Amino acid sequence: MKKLATGLFILTIFATSCATLQSIVKSTFPYTSNLIIPASSNVGSTLSATSSASSFDQIFTGSGSNTDQITQVRISSAKIESVNPSNQNLGVFKSINIYLVNGSQQTLVANRKDVSATVGNSLVLDINNSKFLDDYLKSGTVRVKMEYVLQSGLSVDLSVKASLGFNSSPANTN
């Protein structure tokens, strides 16, 4: 009987530590979205591009089995980089706002105002983590909208990759 009780105790400790380890290891979930900025975009006007986002870690997909295991999802990082042409200086942008979109609702998750004309082909954005984003990321399809103002014209269409990182907490399943 003593061996059985000890075995159950060890099994309980192991199962609890695995759940804790999983919540520590899987605290950040990356999403990427490719957005096209047409060469015909007007300088000085507020324009937008929208695209679906995807993640190699599909824990947040609405059809995923683990979506009920997480809560309090917030943005933790945001960056854009030029993809095609890959050496395009992102200093062509004057300002950038990144939103998550769900139907008619949208929430600002990152932005950058007064982008330097010599920033290079990668730009880290300022995050807005004041809101929980559970509804957006658990809904199934994650859509990203980029509002932008150009400070100089483009000679070719520009493809940029928006990389967004999200943090979550384990849900209380008691």
PDB file of C-alpha atoms in Angstrom:
ATOM      1  CA  MET A   1       0.000   0.000   0.000  1.00  0.00           C
ATOM      2  CA  LYS A   2       2.886   2.321   0.844  1.00  0.00           C
ATOM      3  CA  LYS A   3       4.440   1.745  -2.603  1.00  0.00           C
ATOM      4  CA  LEU A   4       1.124   2.522  -4.313  1.00  0.00           C
ATOM      5  CA  ALA A   5       0.705   5.782  -2.370  1.00  0.00           C
ATOM      6  CA  THR A   6       4.301   6.779  -3.122  1.00  0.00           C
ATOM      7  CA  GLY A   7       3.810   5.939  -6.804  1.00  0.00           C
ATOM      8  CA  LEU A   8       0.625   8.033  -7.002  1.00  0.00           C
ATOM      9  CA  PHE A   9       2.363  10.924  -5.237  1.00  0.00           C
ATOM     10  CA  ILE A  10       5.289  10.835  -7.689  1.00  0.00           C
ATOM     11  CA  LEU A  11       2.902  10.584 -10.655  1.00  0.00           C
ATOM     12  CA  THR A  12       0.941  13.617  -9.385  1.00  0.00           C
ATOM     13  CA  ILE A  13       4.132  15.651  -8.935  1.00  0.00           C
ATOM     14  CA  PHE A  14       5.298  14.674 -12.432  1.00  0.00           C
ATOM     15  CA  ALA A  15       1.975  15.583 -14.080  1.00  0.00           C
ATOM     16  CA  THR A  16       1.845  18.938 -12.275  1.00  0.00           C
ATOM     17  CA  SER A  17       5.424  19.778 -13.182  1.00  0.00           C
ATOM     18  CA  CYS A  18       4.770  18.938 -16.860  1.00  0.00           C
ATOM     19  CA  ALA A  19       1.844  21.384 -16.983  1.00  0.00           C
ATOM     20  CA  THR A  20       3.945  24.058 -15.278  1.00  0.00           C
ATOM     21  CA  LEU A  21       6.853  23.433 -17.630  1.00  0.00           C
ATOM     22  CA  GLN A  22       4.555  23.632 -20.656  1.00  0.00           C
ATOM     23  CA  SER A  23       3.179  26.997 -19.513  1.00  0.00           C
ATOM     24  CA  ILE A  24       6.716  28.322 -19.015  1.00  0.00           C
ATOM     25  CA  VAL A  25       8.079  26.964 -22.291  1.00  0.00           C
ATOM     26  CA  LYS A  26       5.082  28.008 -24.393  1.00  0.00           C
ATOM     27  CA  SER A  27       4.720  31.547 -23.088  1.00  0.00           C
ATOM     28  CA  THR A  28       5.305  33.309 -26.429  1.00  0.00           C
ATOM     29  CA  PHE A  29       3.480  32.493 -29.649  1.00  0.00           C
ATOM     30  CA  PRO A  30       4.699  34.032 -32.926  1.00  0.00           C
ATOM     31  CA  TYR A  31       2.457  34.987 -35.825  1.00  0.00           C
ATOM     32  CA  THR A  32       3.548  36.315 -39.217  1.00  0.00           C
ATOM     33  CA  SER A  33       1.664  38.068 -41.967  1.00  0.00           C
ATOM     34  CA  ASN A  34       2.840  39.149 -45.423  1.00  0.00           C
ATOM     35  CA  LEU A  35       1.454  42.484 -46.561  1.00  0.00           C
ATOM     36  CA  ILE A  36       1.769  44.123 -49.984  1.00  0.00           C
ATOM     37  CA  ILE A  37       2.295  47.874 -50.309  1.00  0.00           C
ATOM     38  CA  PRO A  38       1.536  48.883 -53.924  1.00  0.00           C
ATOM     39  CA  ALA A  39       4.001  51.123 -55.749  1.00  0.00           C
ATOM     40  CA  SER A  40       0.984  53.263 -56.660  1.00  0.00           C
ATOM     41  CA  SER A  41       0.421  54.215 -52.972  1.00  0.00           C
ATOM     42  CA  ASN A  42       0.101  57.970 -52.511  1.00  0.00           C
ATOM     43  CA  VAL A  43       2.723  59.725 -50.398  1.00  0.00           C
ATOM     44  CA  GLY A  44       1.232  61.484 -47.352  1.00  0.00           C
ATOM     45  CA  SER A  45      -2.115  59.617 -47.401  1.00  0.00           C
ATOM     46  CA  THR A  46      -3.267  57.108 -44.780  1.00  0.00           C
ATOM     47  CA  LEU A  47      -3.604  53.763 -46.574  1.00  0.00           C
ATOM     48  CA  SER A  48      -3.972  50.166 -45.418  1.00  0.00           C
ATOM     49  CA  ALA A  49      -3.121  46.582 -46.315  1.00  0.00           C
ATOM     50  CA  THR A  50      -4.751  43.514 -44.731  1.00  0.00           C
ATOM     51  CA  SER A  51      -3.720  39.870 -44.735  1.00  0.00           C
ATOM     52  CA  SER A  52      -4.231  36.638 -42.815  1.00  0.00           C
ATOM     53  CA  ALA A  53      -1.624  35.732 -40.220  1.00  0.00           C
ATOM     54  CA  SER A  54      -0.301  32.273 -39.484  1.00  0.00           C
ATOM     55  CA  SER A  55       1.777  30.555 -36.857  1.00  0.00           C
ATOM     56  CA  PHE A  56       3.853  27.396 -36.936  1.00  0.00           C
ATOM     57  CA  ASP A  57       2.475  26.787 -33.442  1.00  0.00           C
ATOM     58  CA  GLN A  58      -1.234  26.264 -34.003  1.00  0.00           C
ATOM     59  CA  ILE A  59      -2.248  26.352 -30.328  1.00  0.00           C
ATOM     60  CA  PHE A  60      -4.267  29.498 -31.003  1.00  0.00           C
ATOM     61  CA  THR A  61      -6.291  28.225 -33.932  1.00  0.00           C
ATOM     62  CA  GLY A  62      -9.995  28.236 -33.203  1.00  0.00           C
ATOM     63  CA  SER A  63     -10.108  24.544 -34.072  1.00  0.00           C
ATOM     64  CA  GLY A  64      -7.109  23.773 -31.841  1.00  0.00           C
ATOM     65  CA  SER A  65      -7.576  21.584 -28.811  1.00  0.00           C
ATOM     66  CA  ASN A  66      -5.579  23.806 -26.440  1.00  0.00           C
ATOM     67  CA  THR A  67      -7.350  27.140 -26.829  1.00  0.00           C
ATOM     68  CA  ASP A  68      -9.244  26.613 -23.587  1.00  0.00           C
ATOM     69  CA  GLN A  69      -5.926  26.092 -21.772  1.00  0.00           C
ATOM     70  CA  ILE A  70      -4.754  29.691 -22.224  1.00  0.00           C
ATOM     71  CA  THR A  71      -6.020  33.105 -21.197  1.00  0.00           C
ATOM     72  CA  GLN A  72      -4.903  36.724 -20.898  1.00  0.00           C
ATOM     73  CA  VAL A  73      -3.281  36.836 -24.329  1.00  0.00           C
ATOM     74  CA  ARG A  74      -1.319  40.049 -24.934  1.00  0.00           C
ATOM     75  CA  ILE A  75       1.090  41.237 -27.588  1.00  0.00           C
ATOM     76  CA  SER A  76       4.735  41.012 -26.510  1.00  0.00           C
ATOM     77  CA  SER A  77       6.656  42.062 -29.640  1.00  0.00           C
ATOM     78  CA  ALA A  78       6.103  43.469 -33.106  1.00  0.00           C
ATOM     79  CA  LYS A  79       8.455  43.952 -36.032  1.00  0.00           C
ATOM     80  CA  ILE A  80       8.200  44.475 -39.768  1.00  0.00           C
ATOM     81  CA  GLU A  81      10.855  43.624 -42.333  1.00  0.00           C
ATOM     82  CA  SER A  82      11.042  44.047 -46.069  1.00  0.00           C
ATOM     83  CA  VAL A  83      10.727  40.763 -47.950  1.00  0.00           C
ATOM     84  CA  ASN A  84      10.615  41.788 -51.600  1.00  0.00           C
ATOM     85  CA  PRO A  85      12.741  43.657 -52.374  1.00  0.00           C
ATOM     86  CA  SER A  86      14.603  42.404 -49.304  1.00  0.00           C
ATOM     87  CA  ASN A  87      16.936  45.388 -49.171  1.00  0.00           C
ATOM     88  CA  GLN A  88      14.131  47.989 -49.253  1.00  0.00           C
ATOM     89  CA  ASN A  89      14.679  50.710 -46.651  1.00  0.00           C
ATOM     90  CA  LEU A  90      11.559  50.938 -44.476  1.00  0.00           C
ATOM     91  CA  GLY A  91      12.283  54.640 -44.090  1.00  0.00           C
ATOM     92  CA  VAL A  92       9.780  55.089 -46.923  1.00  0.00           C
ATOM     93  CA  PHE A  93       7.131  54.925 -44.171  1.00  0.00           C
ATOM     94  CA  LYS A  94       6.296  57.996 -42.130  1.00  0.00           C
ATOM     95  CA  SER A  95       4.102  56.064 -39.690  1.00  0.00           C
ATOM     96  CA  ILE A  96       2.753  52.537 -39.227  1.00  0.00           C
ATOM     97  CA  ASN A  97      -0.162  51.155 -37.183  1.00  0.00           C
ATOM     98  CA  ILE A  98      -0.725  47.394 -36.843  1.00  0.00           C
ATOM     99  CA  TYR A  99      -4.189  46.112 -35.898  1.00  0.00           C
ATOM    100  CA  LEU A 100      -5.691  42.692 -35.254  1.00  0.00           C
ATOM    101  CA  VAL A 101      -8.991  42.455 -37.119  1.00  0.00           C
ATOM    102  CA  ASN A 102     -11.999  40.285 -36.290  1.00  0.00           C
ATOM    103  CA  GLY A 103     -14.978  41.041 -38.516  1.00  0.00           C
ATOM    104  CA  SER A 104     -15.836  44.713 -38.009  1.00  0.00           C
ATOM    105  CA  GLN A 105     -13.741  45.030 -34.832  1.00  0.00           C
ATOM    106  CA  GLN A 106     -10.085  45.970 -34.772  1.00  0.00           C
ATOM    107  CA  THR A 107      -7.583  46.575 -31.988  1.00  0.00           C
ATOM    108  CA  LEU A 108      -4.327  48.493 -32.275  1.00  0.00           C
ATOM    109  CA  VAL A 109      -1.474  46.210 -31.181  1.00  0.00           C
ATOM    110  CA  ALA A 110       1.628  48.087 -32.397  1.00  0.00           C
ATOM    111  CA  ASN A 111       2.700  51.293 -34.071  1.00  0.00           C
ATOM    112  CA  ARG A 112       5.583  53.577 -34.924  1.00  0.00           C
ATOM    113  CA  LYS A 113       5.334  57.272 -35.629  1.00  0.00           C
ATOM    114  CA  ASP A 114       8.063  59.406 -37.179  1.00  0.00           C
ATOM    115  CA  VAL A 115      10.003  56.540 -38.771  1.00  0.00           C
ATOM    116  CA  SER A 116      13.595  57.541 -39.533  1.00  0.00           C
ATOM    117  CA  ALA A 117      14.375  57.833 -43.244  1.00  0.00           C
ATOM    118  CA  THR A 118      17.487  55.658 -42.691  1.00  0.00           C
ATOM    119  CA  VAL A 119      15.952  52.889 -40.553  1.00  0.00           C
ATOM    120  CA  GLY A 120      17.009  50.020 -42.857  1.00  0.00           C
ATOM    121  CA  ASN A 121      15.060  46.920 -43.916  1.00  0.00           C
ATOM    122  CA  SER A 122      13.810  45.976 -40.432  1.00  0.00           C
ATOM    123  CA  LEU A 123      11.800  48.015 -37.944  1.00  0.00           C
ATOM    124  CA  VAL A 124      10.817  47.146 -34.367  1.00  0.00           C
ATOM    125  CA  LEU A 125       7.433  48.634 -33.500  1.00  0.00           C
ATOM    126  CA  ASP A 126       6.127  50.014 -30.209  1.00  0.00           C
ATOM    127  CA  ILE A 127       3.587  47.568 -28.749  1.00  0.00           C
ATOM    128  CA  ASN A 128       0.231  48.387 -27.189  1.00  0.00           C
ATOM    129  CA  ASN A 129      -0.363  45.619 -24.653  1.00  0.00           C
ATOM    130  CA  SER A 130      -3.181  47.360 -22.779  1.00  0.00           C
ATOM    131  CA  LYS A 131      -5.834  44.894 -24.012  1.00  0.00           C
ATOM    132  CA  PHE A 132      -6.320  41.154 -23.846  1.00  0.00           C
ATOM    133  CA  LEU A 133      -6.489  39.612 -27.318  1.00  0.00           C
ATOM    134  CA  ASP A 134      -8.007  36.211 -26.487  1.00  0.00           C
ATOM    135  CA  ASP A 135     -11.073  36.723 -28.708  1.00  0.00           C
ATOM    136  CA  TYR A 136      -8.977  37.650 -31.729  1.00  0.00           C
ATOM    137  CA  LEU A 137      -6.521  34.770 -31.528  1.00  0.00           C
ATOM    138  CA  LYS A 138      -8.968  32.080 -30.460  1.00  0.00           C
ATOM    139  CA  SER A 139     -11.499  32.903 -33.198  1.00  0.00           C
ATOM    140  CA  GLY A 140      -9.808  30.791 -35.868  1.00  0.00           C
ATOM    141  CA  THR A 141      -8.548  33.145 -38.552  1.00  0.00           C
ATOM    142  CA  VAL A 142      -6.155  35.843 -37.404  1.00  0.00           C
ATOM    143  CA  ARG A 143      -6.105  38.890 -39.679  1.00  0.00           C
ATOM    144  CA  VAL A 144      -3.570  41.703 -39.545  1.00  0.00           C
ATOM    145  CA  LYS A 145      -4.216  45.195 -40.867  1.00  0.00           C
ATOM    146  CA  MET A 146      -1.386  47.648 -41.418  1.00  0.00           C
ATOM    147  CA  GLU A 147      -2.290  51.319 -41.741  1.00  0.00           C
ATOM    148  CA  TYR A 148       0.578  53.360 -43.094  1.00  0.00           C
ATOM    149  CA  VAL A 149       1.590  56.752 -44.380  1.00  0.00           C
ATOM    150  CA  LEU A 150       4.461  56.923 -46.875  1.00  0.00           C
ATOM    151  CA  GLN A 151       6.999  59.731 -46.660  1.00  0.00           C
ATOM    152  CA  SER A 152       8.523  58.845 -50.025  1.00  0.00           C
ATOM    153  CA  GLY A 153       7.321  56.942 -53.074  1.00  0.00           C
ATOM    154  CA  LEU A 154       7.984  53.334 -54.048  1.00  0.00           C
ATOM    155  CA  SER A 155       9.329  52.319 -57.450  1.00  0.00           C
ATOM    156  CA  VAL A 156       8.027  48.718 -57.119  1.00  0.00           C
ATOM    157  CA  ASP A 157       5.421  46.952 -54.995  1.00  0.00           C
ATOM    158  CA  LEU A 158       6.832  46.278 -51.532  1.00  0.00           C
ATOM    159  CA  SER A 159       6.164  43.054 -49.634  1.00  0.00           C
ATOM    160  CA  VAL A 160       6.683  43.308 -45.870  1.00  0.00           C
ATOM    161  CA  LYS A 161       6.473  40.617 -43.211  1.00  0.00           C
ATOM    162  CA  ALA A 162       4.836  41.600 -39.936  1.00  0.00           C
ATOM    163  CA  SER A 163       6.059  39.385 -37.076  1.00  0.00           C
ATOM    164  CA  LEU A 164       3.916  39.542 -33.948  1.00  0.00           C
ATOM    165  CA  GLY A 165       4.676  37.753 -30.682  1.00  0.00           C
ATOM    166  CA  PHE A 166       1.965  37.035 -28.102  1.00  0.00           C
ATOM    167  CA  ASN A 167       2.167  36.020 -24.444  1.00  0.00           C
ATOM    168  CA  SER A 168      -0.470  34.089 -22.545  1.00  0.00           C
ATOM    169  CA  SER A 169      -1.176  32.688 -19.118  1.00  0.00           C
ATOM    170  CA  PRO A 170      -2.410  29.181 -18.373  1.00  0.00           C
ATOM    171  CA  ALA A 171      -6.172  29.100 -17.846  1.00  0.00           C
ATOM    172  CA  ASN A 172      -7.498  28.183 -14.431  1.00  0.00           C
ATOM    173  CA  THR A 173      -9.279  24.911 -15.171  1.00  0.00           C
ATOM    174  CA  ASN A 174     -10.472  24.258 -11.615  1.00  0.00           C
TER     175      ASN A 174
END
